[in-house]
XYZ file of C-alpha atoms in Angstrom:
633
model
C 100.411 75.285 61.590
C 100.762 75.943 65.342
C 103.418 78.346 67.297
C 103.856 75.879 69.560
C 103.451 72.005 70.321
C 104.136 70.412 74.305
C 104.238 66.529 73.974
C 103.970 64.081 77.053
C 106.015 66.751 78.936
C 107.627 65.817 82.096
C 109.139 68.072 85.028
C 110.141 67.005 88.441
C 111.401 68.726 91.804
C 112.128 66.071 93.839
C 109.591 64.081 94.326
C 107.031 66.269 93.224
C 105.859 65.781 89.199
C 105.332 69.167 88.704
C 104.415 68.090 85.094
C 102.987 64.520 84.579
C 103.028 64.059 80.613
C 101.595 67.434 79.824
C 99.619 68.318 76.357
C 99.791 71.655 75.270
C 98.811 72.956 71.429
C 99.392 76.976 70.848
C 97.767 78.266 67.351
C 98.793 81.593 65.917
C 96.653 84.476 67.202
C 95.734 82.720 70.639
C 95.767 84.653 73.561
C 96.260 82.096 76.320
C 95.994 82.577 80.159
C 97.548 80.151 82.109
C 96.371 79.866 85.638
C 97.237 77.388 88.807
C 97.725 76.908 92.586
C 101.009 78.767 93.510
C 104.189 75.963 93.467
C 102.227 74.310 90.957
C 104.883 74.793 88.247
C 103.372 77.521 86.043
C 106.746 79.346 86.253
C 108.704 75.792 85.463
C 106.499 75.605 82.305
C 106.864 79.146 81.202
C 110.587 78.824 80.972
C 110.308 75.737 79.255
C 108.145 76.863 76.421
C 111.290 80.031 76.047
C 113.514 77.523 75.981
C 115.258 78.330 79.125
C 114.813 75.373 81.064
C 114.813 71.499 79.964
C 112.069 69.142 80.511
C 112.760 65.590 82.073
C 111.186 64.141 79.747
C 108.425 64.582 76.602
C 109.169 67.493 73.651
C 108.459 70.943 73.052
C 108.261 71.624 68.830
C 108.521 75.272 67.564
C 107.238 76.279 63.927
C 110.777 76.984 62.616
C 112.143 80.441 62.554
C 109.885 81.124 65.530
C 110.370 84.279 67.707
C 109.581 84.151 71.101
C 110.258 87.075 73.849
C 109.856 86.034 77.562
C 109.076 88.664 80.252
C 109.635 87.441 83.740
C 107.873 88.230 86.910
C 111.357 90.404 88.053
C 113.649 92.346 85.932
C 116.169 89.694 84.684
C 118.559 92.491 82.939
C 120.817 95.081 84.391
C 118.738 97.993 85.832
C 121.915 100.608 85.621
C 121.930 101.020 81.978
C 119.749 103.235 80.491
C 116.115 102.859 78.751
C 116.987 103.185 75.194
C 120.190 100.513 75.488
C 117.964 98.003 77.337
C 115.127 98.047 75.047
C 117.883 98.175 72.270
C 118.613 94.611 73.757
C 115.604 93.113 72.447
C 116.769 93.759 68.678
C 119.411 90.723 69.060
C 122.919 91.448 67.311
C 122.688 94.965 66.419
C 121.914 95.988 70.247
C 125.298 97.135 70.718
C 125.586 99.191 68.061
C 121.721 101.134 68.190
C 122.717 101.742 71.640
C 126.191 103.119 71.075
C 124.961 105.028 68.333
C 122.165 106.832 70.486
C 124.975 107.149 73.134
C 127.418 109.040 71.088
C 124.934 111.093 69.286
C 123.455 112.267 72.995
C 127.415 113.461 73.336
C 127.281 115.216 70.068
C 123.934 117.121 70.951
C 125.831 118.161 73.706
C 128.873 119.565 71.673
C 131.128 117.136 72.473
C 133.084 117.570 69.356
C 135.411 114.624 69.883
C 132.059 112.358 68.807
C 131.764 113.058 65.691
C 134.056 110.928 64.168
C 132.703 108.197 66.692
C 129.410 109.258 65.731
C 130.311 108.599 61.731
C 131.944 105.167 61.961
C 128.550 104.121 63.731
C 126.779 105.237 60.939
C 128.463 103.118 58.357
C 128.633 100.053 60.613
C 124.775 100.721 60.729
C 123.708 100.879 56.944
C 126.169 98.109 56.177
C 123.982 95.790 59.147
C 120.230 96.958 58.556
C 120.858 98.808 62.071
C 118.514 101.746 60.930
C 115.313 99.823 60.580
C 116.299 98.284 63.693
C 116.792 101.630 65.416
C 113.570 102.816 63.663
C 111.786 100.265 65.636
C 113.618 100.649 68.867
C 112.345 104.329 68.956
C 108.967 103.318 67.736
C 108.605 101.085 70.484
C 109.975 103.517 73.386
C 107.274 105.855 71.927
C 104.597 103.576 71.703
C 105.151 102.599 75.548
C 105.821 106.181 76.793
C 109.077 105.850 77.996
C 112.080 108.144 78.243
C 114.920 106.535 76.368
C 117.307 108.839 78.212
C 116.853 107.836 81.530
C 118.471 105.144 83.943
C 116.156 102.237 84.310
C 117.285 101.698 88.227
C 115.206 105.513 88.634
C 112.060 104.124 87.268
C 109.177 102.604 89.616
C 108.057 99.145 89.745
C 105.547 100.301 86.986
C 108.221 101.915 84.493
C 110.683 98.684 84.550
C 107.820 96.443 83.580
C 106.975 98.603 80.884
C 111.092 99.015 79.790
C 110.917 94.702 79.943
C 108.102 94.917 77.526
C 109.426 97.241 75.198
C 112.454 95.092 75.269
C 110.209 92.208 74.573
C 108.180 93.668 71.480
C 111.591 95.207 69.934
C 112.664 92.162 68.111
C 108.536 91.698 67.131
C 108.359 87.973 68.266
C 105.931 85.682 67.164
C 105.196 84.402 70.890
C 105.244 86.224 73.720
C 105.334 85.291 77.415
C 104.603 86.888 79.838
C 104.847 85.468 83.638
C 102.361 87.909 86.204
C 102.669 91.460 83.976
C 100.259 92.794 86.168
C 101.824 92.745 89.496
C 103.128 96.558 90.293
C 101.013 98.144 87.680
C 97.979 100.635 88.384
C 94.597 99.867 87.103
C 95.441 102.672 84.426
C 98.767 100.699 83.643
C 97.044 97.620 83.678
C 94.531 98.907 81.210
C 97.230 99.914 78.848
C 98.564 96.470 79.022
C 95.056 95.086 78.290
C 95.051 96.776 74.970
C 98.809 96.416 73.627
C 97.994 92.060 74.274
C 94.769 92.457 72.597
C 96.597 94.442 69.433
C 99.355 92.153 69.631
C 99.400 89.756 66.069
C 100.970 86.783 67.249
C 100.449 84.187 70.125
C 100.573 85.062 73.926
C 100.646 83.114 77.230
C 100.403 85.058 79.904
C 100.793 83.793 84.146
C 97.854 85.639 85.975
C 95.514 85.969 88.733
C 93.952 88.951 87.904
C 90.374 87.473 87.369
C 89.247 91.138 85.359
C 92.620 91.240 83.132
C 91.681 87.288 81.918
C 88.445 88.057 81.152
C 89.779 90.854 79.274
C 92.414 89.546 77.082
C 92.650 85.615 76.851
C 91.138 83.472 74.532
C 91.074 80.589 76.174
C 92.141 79.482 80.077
C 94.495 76.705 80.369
C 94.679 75.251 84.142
C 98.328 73.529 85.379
C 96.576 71.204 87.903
C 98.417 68.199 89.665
C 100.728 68.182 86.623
C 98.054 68.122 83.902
C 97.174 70.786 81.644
C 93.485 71.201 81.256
C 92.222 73.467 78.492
C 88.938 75.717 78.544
C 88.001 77.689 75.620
C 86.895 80.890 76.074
C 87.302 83.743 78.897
C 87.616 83.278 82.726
C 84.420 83.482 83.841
C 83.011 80.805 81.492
C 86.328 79.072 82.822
C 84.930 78.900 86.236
C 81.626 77.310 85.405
C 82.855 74.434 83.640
C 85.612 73.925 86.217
C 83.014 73.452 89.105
C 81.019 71.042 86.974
C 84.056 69.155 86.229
C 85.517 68.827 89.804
C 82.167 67.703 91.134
C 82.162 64.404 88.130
C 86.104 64.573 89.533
C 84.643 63.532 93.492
C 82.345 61.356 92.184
C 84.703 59.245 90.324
C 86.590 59.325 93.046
C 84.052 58.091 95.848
C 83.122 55.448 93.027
C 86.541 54.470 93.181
C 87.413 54.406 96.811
C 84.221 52.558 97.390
C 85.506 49.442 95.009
C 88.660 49.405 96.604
C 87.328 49.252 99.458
C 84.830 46.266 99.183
C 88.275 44.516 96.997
C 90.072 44.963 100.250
C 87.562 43.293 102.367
C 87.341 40.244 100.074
C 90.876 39.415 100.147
C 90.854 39.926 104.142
C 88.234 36.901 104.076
C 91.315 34.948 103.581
C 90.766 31.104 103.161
C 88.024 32.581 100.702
C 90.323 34.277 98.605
C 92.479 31.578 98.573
C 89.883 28.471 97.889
C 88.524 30.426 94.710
C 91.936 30.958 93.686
C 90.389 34.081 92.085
C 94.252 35.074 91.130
C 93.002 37.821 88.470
C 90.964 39.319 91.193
C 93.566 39.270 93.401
C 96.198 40.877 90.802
C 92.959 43.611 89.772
C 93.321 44.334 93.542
C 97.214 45.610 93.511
C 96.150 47.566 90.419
C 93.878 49.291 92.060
C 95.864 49.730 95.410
C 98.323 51.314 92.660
C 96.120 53.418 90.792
C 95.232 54.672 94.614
C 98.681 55.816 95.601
C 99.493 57.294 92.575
C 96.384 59.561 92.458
C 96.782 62.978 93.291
C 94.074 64.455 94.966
C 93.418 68.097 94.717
C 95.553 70.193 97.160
C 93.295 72.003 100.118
C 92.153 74.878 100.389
C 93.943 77.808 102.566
C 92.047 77.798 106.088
C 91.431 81.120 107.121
C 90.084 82.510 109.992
C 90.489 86.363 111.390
C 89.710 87.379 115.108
C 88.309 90.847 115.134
C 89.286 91.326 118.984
C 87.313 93.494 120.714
C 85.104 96.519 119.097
C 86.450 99.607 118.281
C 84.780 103.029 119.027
C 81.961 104.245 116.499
C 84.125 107.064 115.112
C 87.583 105.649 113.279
C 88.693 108.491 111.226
C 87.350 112.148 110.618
C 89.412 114.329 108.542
C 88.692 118.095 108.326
C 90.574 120.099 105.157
C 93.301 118.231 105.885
C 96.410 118.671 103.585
C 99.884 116.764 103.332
C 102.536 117.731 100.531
C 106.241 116.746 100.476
C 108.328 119.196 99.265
C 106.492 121.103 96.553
C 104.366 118.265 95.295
C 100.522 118.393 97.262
C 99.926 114.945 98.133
C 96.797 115.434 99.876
C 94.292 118.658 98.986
C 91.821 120.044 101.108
C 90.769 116.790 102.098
C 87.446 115.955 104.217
C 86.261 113.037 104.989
C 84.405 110.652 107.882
C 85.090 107.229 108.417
C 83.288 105.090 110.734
C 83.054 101.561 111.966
C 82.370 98.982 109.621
C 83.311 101.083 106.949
C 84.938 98.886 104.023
C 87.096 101.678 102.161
C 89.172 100.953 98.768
C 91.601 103.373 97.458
C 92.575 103.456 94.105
C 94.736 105.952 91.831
C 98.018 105.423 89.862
C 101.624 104.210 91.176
C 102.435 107.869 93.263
C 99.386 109.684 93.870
C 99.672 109.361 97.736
C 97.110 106.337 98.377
C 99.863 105.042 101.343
C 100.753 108.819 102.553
C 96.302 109.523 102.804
C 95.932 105.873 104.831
C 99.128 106.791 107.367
C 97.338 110.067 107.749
C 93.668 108.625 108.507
C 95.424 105.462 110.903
C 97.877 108.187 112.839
C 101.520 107.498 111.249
C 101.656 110.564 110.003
C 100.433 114.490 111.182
C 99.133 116.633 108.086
C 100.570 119.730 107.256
C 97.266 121.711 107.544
C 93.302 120.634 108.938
C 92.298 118.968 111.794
C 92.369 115.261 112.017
C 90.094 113.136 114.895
C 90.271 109.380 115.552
C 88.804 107.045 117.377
C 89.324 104.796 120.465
C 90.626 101.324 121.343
C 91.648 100.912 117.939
C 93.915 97.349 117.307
C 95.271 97.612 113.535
C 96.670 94.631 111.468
C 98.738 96.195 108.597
C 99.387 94.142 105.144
C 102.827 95.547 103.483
C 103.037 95.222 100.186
C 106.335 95.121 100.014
C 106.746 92.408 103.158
C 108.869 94.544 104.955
C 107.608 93.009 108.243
C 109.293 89.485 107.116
C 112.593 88.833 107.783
C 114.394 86.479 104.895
C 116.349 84.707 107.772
C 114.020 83.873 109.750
C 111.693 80.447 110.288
C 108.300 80.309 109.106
C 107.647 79.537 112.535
C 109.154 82.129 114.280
C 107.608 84.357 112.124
C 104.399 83.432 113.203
C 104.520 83.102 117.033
C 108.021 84.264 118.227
C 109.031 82.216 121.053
C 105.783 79.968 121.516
C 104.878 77.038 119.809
C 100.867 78.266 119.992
C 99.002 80.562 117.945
C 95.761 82.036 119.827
C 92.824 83.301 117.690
C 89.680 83.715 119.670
C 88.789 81.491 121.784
C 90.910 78.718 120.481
C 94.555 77.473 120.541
C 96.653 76.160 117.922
C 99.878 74.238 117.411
C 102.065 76.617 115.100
C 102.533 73.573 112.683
C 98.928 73.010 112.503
C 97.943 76.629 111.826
C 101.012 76.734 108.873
C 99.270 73.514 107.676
C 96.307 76.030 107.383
C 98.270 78.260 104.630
C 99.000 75.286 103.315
C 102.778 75.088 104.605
C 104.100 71.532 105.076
C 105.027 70.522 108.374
C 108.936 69.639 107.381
C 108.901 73.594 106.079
C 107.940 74.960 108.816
C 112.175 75.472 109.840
C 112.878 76.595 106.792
C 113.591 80.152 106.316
C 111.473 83.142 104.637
C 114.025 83.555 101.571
C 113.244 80.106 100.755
C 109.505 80.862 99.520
C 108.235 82.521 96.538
C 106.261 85.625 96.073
C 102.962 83.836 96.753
C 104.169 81.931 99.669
C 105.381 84.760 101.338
C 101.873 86.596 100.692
C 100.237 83.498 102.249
C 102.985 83.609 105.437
C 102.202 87.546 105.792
C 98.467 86.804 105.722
C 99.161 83.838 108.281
C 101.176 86.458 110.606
C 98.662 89.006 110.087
C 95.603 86.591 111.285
C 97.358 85.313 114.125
C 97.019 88.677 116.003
C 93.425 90.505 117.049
C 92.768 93.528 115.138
C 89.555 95.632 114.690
C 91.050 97.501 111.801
C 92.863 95.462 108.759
C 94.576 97.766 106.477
C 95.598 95.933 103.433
C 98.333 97.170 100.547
C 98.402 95.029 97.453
C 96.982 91.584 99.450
C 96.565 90.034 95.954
C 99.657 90.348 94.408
C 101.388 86.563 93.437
C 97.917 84.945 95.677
C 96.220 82.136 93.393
C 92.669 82.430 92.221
C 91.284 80.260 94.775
C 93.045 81.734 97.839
C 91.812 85.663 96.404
C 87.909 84.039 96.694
C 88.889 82.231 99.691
C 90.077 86.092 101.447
C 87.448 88.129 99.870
C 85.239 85.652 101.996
C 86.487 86.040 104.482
C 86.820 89.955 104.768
C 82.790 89.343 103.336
C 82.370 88.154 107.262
C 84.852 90.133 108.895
C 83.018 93.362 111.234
C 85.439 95.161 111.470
C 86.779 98.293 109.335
C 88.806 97.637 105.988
C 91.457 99.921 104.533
C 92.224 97.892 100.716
C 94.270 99.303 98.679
C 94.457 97.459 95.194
C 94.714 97.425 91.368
C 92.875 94.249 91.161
C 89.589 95.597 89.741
C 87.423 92.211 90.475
C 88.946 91.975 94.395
C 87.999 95.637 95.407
C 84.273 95.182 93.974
C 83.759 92.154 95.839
C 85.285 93.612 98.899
C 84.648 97.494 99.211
C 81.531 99.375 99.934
C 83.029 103.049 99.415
C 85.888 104.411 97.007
C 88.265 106.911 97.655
C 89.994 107.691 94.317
C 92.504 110.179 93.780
C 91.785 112.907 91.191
C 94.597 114.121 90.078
C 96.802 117.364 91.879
C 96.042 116.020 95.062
C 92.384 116.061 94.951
C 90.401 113.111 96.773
C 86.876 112.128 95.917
C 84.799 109.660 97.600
C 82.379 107.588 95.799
C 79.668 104.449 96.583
C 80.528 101.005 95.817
C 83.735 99.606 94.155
C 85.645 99.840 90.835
C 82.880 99.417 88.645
C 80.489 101.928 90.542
C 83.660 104.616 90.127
C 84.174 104.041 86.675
C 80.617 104.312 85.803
C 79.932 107.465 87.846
C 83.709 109.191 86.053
C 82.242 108.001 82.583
C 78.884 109.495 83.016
C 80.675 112.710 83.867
C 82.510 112.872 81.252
C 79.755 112.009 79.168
C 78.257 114.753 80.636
C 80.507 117.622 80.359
C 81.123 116.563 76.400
C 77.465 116.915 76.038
C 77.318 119.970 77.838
C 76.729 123.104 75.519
C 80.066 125.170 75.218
C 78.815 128.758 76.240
C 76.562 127.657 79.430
C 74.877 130.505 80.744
C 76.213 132.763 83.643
C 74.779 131.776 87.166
C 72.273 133.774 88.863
C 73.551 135.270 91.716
C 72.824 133.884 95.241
C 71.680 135.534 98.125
C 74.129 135.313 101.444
C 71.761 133.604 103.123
C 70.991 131.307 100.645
C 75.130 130.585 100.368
C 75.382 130.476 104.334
C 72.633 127.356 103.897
C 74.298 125.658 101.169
C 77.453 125.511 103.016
C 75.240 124.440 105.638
C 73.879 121.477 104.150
C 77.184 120.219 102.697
C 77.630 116.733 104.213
C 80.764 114.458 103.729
C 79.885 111.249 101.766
C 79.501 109.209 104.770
C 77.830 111.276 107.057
C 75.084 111.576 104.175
C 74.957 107.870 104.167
C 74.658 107.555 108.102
C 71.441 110.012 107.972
C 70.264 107.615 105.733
C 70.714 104.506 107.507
C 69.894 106.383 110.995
C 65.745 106.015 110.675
C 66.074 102.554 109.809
C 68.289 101.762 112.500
C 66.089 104.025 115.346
C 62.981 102.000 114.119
C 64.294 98.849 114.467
C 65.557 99.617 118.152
C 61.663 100.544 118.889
C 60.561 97.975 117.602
C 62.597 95.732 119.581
C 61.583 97.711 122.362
C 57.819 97.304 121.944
C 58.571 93.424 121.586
C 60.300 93.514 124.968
C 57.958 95.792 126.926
C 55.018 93.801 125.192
C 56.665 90.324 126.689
C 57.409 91.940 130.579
C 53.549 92.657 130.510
C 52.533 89.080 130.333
C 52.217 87.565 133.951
C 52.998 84.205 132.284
C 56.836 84.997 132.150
C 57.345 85.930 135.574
C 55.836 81.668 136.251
C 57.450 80.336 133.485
C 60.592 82.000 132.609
C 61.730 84.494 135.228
C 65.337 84.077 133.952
C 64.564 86.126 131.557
C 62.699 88.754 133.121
C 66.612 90.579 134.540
C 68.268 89.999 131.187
C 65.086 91.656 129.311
C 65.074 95.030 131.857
C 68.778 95.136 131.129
C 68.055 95.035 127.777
C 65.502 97.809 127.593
C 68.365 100.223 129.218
C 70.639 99.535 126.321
C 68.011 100.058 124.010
C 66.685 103.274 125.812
C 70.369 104.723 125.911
C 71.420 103.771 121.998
C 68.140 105.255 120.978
C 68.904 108.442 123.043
C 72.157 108.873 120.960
C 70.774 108.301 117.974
C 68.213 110.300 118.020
C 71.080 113.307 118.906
C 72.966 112.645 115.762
C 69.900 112.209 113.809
C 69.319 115.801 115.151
C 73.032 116.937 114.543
C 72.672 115.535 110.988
C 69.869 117.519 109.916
C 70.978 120.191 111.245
C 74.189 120.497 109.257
C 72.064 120.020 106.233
C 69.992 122.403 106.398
């Protein structure tokens, strides 16, 4: 028997349908991921399936006796309370009592005497209720999500109160649970966790995400909310994404078929006295079927346009950090640190919620002086900075405004835009473009933020948690995007599939305020960490004592110790210097030939000039190329 039927559902804003007669079957044991443009009414349908919110029209049937917990995208309970009363919450009834039980008998373990009697009448009001089984689970579930029961959930990070709303979910062990974007504000470790409590959970779960890597890890099957339809595709994401191309490109032909039809109907009953002398009235009444059929199709909403003007080059060197060290307070943020960063350099950094990933990027871009090392940066540096928390948007003012204060142009490159136009472009309707920040949702303001931050010329983009409430299509449509972009990329992310299809290095913090830096993305990290590991398990337990090493022989081996990068540009450097002669040769090979000074002696100025660029960037090449092996020895 399903958990869950939706029949011929119906949901309007406006006139908008964000659900047009929606099907939706849930069977026990499904793990369901339900994906969709932002605004298309994922949310909307979410709360309907809780029973929360009422449809316009069409049904939703629950198996009787169901249990269903819903976890919104924000806290929806009162963060001043502590852990073990709000999780208590999710137990129904007997939350008041499990919580002032715990709350009297933290008085008595303090010696409050005056609780004991308190302390007894709970206990009979408990036994007489089935409160202990229910306070048995409480506890088991605080454990299981390693919380602290005695602390204030208003002092926990983003990360701890989505873990204190699941607990409260999984307390009253539902049947269903839904969950609207769990992921956003958890580190990849976090995120992991949550990966394997969904795929242990026994019942049914729908679950709101983009994360492309968390869907492939815990759904069953995708179901797409697209121009009010529900379309369902068994299996995981990425088998999702094949049969959604096929099916969009039989979707445009149908459509061309279509439009084609209509359009040879509508020249036949322009013909007029033709129409009329057949008196061909069932053709005629076919043609305002169609014509209706035509306006109520939806087509497929556009993609987000985006374009990013690097503005002009930055110098070579960005970033070179020497033993640098930042703590606050008694906590070491930052240990020891060395690292060079140069331009071009596409740089993810990853660690948990807290370990300093903001504090090391303020450090590298100049926002903040470390408390020990030497730190050297670069020239004409232009930096666009993404905030995850969108402090640079204020809720009162217009989209517009926020855009291009005080002009009614946006200038990227070469070219110049209308304001509305380039909104239209982050797919902002023209009548919203007066409307006021507070009046978006998460993923709208993302898309404004990313439409403020591409309206300006920057050689640097530094971006902090770009993907969180961004549909799937507009996260392939950026990591294009930054794919073209030549300039230098800061990302810092927990969306494992966005930083290997953006980064080409990984700084990843260690733990105790040790950095490491490591090729490649997420994937080339966690493969390099779990063939450690593998390693040092493997490794016999009494190794044998080191032989010991001459001082000269430690005086080279300090000498040869090269930063990640700089290892990588020594590598690079010979390919580079060859191509530069042989673009040389190709040049000096072309001046020889009398035929050019006849023929094309336009040329011959522009090819000299050439020839002294080349000459000069193979002179300081070949000086770091020397500096390079030098320092290694």
């Amino acid at each position: 028997m399903p958990l869950l039927t939706l029949d011929s559902a119906c949901l309007a804003f406006g006139d908008v349908a964000l659900l047009d007669h929606a099907e939706l079957v849930l069977e026990p044991g499904e793990r369901v991921a339900l994906i969709g443009r932002n605004g298309a009414g994922k949310s909307s349908l979410m709360r309907a399936l809780a029973g929360l919110a009422k449809l316009d029209d069409g049904t939703v049937w629950r198996q009787p006796g169901l249990k269903t917990a819903y976890v919104s995208q924000e806290p929806d309970f009162d963060l001043d309370r502590d852990v073990f009363a709000t999780v208590a919450d999710g137990v129904g009834d007997a939350a008041r009592l499990i919580a002032e039980y715990h709350a009297c008998a933290a008085l008595v373990g303090q010696g409050d005497t005056a609780a004991l009697a308190q302390l007894e009448d709970l206990q009979h009001q408990l036994e007489a209720s089935n409160g202990w089984t229910l306070h048995h689970k409480v506890e088991q579930v605080i454990d299981r999500l390693k919380l602290d029961g005695t602390l204030k959930v208003s002092d926990l990070s983003g990360g701890g109160i989505k873990r204190v709303a699941l607990a409260r979910a999984l307390a009253g062990e539902p049947d269903l649970l839904l969950l609207d974007e769990p992921t956003n504000h958890l580190d990849i470790d976090a995120i992991g966790w949550l990966e394997e409590l969904i795929r242990s959970f026994r019942g049914g779960v729908v679950v709101i995400t983009h994360d492309r890597a968390f869907m492939d890890a815990v759904s069953t099957r995708i179901v797409e909310l697209d121009r009010g339809r529900l379309g369902s595709f068994p299996g995981s994401f990425s088998q999702y994404q094949q049969r959604k191309a096929d099916l969009l490109v039989i979707e445009a032909k149908a459509a061309a078929d279509f439009d084609k039809f209509l359009a040879q109907e509508e020249v036949w009953i322009r013909k007029g006295v033709e129409a009329r002398r057949t008196r061909n009235e069932g053709r005629v009444k076919r043609l305002e079927d169609l014509r209706r059929q035509r306006a109520a199709r939806r087509d497929r909403m556009g993609n987000v346009s985006l374009q990013l003007d690097r503005g002009d080059q930055s110098g070579q060197l960005v970033a070179e950090l020497n033993h640098v060290t930042k703590r606050f307070g008694d906590k070491v943020v930052i240990r020891d640190f060395s690292t060079r960063l140069m331009r071009g350099d596409r740089i993810g950094l990853i660690g948990p919620n807290g370990a300093g990933k903001t504090t090391l990027l303020k450090l590298i871009l100049g926002d903040l002086e470390a408390d020990e090392g030497q730190i050297r940066r670069g020239t004409k540096q232009q930096i666009a900075y993404f905030d995850q928390f969108r402090t640079q948007l204020d809720p009162e003012m217009a989209l517009c405004d926020v855009i291009s204060p005080g002009s009614d142009w946006v200038e990227i490159g070469k070219s110049r835009k209308h304001v509305i136009g380039y909104l239209e472009d982050f797919l902002f309707a023209p009548q919203r473009a007066r409307s006021p920040v507070k009046s978006l949702s998460g993923g709208e303001r993302n898309r404004l933020l990313l439409a403020r931050l591409f309206a300006q010329p920057a050689n640097i983009l530094v971006l902090d948690e770009p993907t969180n409430d961004l549909d799937v299509e507009t996260l392939e449509l950026l990591e294009q995007l930054l794919a073209d972009y030549d300039g230098t990329i800061f990302l810092v992310s927990h969306d494992r599939t966005f930083l290997d299809n953006v980064v080409t290095q990984t700084i990843a913090a260690e733990g105790e305020g040790v950095w490491g830096e490591y090729a490649g993305g997420y994937q080339d990290w966690k493969r390099v960490k779990e063939a450690a590991a593998s390693a040092a398990k493997e490794a016999p337990k009494a190794a044998p004592a080191p032989k010991p090493v001459e001082p000269e022989r430690k005086a080279a081996a300090r000498a040869s110790k090269l930063s990640f990068n700089e290892k990588r540009e020594l590598e690079q450097l010979p390919g580079k210097i060859a191509q530069l002669e042989n673009e040389q040769a190709t040049l000096q090979q072309q001046l020889a030939d009398p035929a050019i000074y006849k023929d094309q002696p336009e040329n011959v100025p522009r090819f000299n000039a050439r020839l002294e660029e080349i000459e000069m960037e193979l002179l300081t090449l070949l000086e770091r190329w020397e500096a390079l092996e030098g320092k290694s020895g």
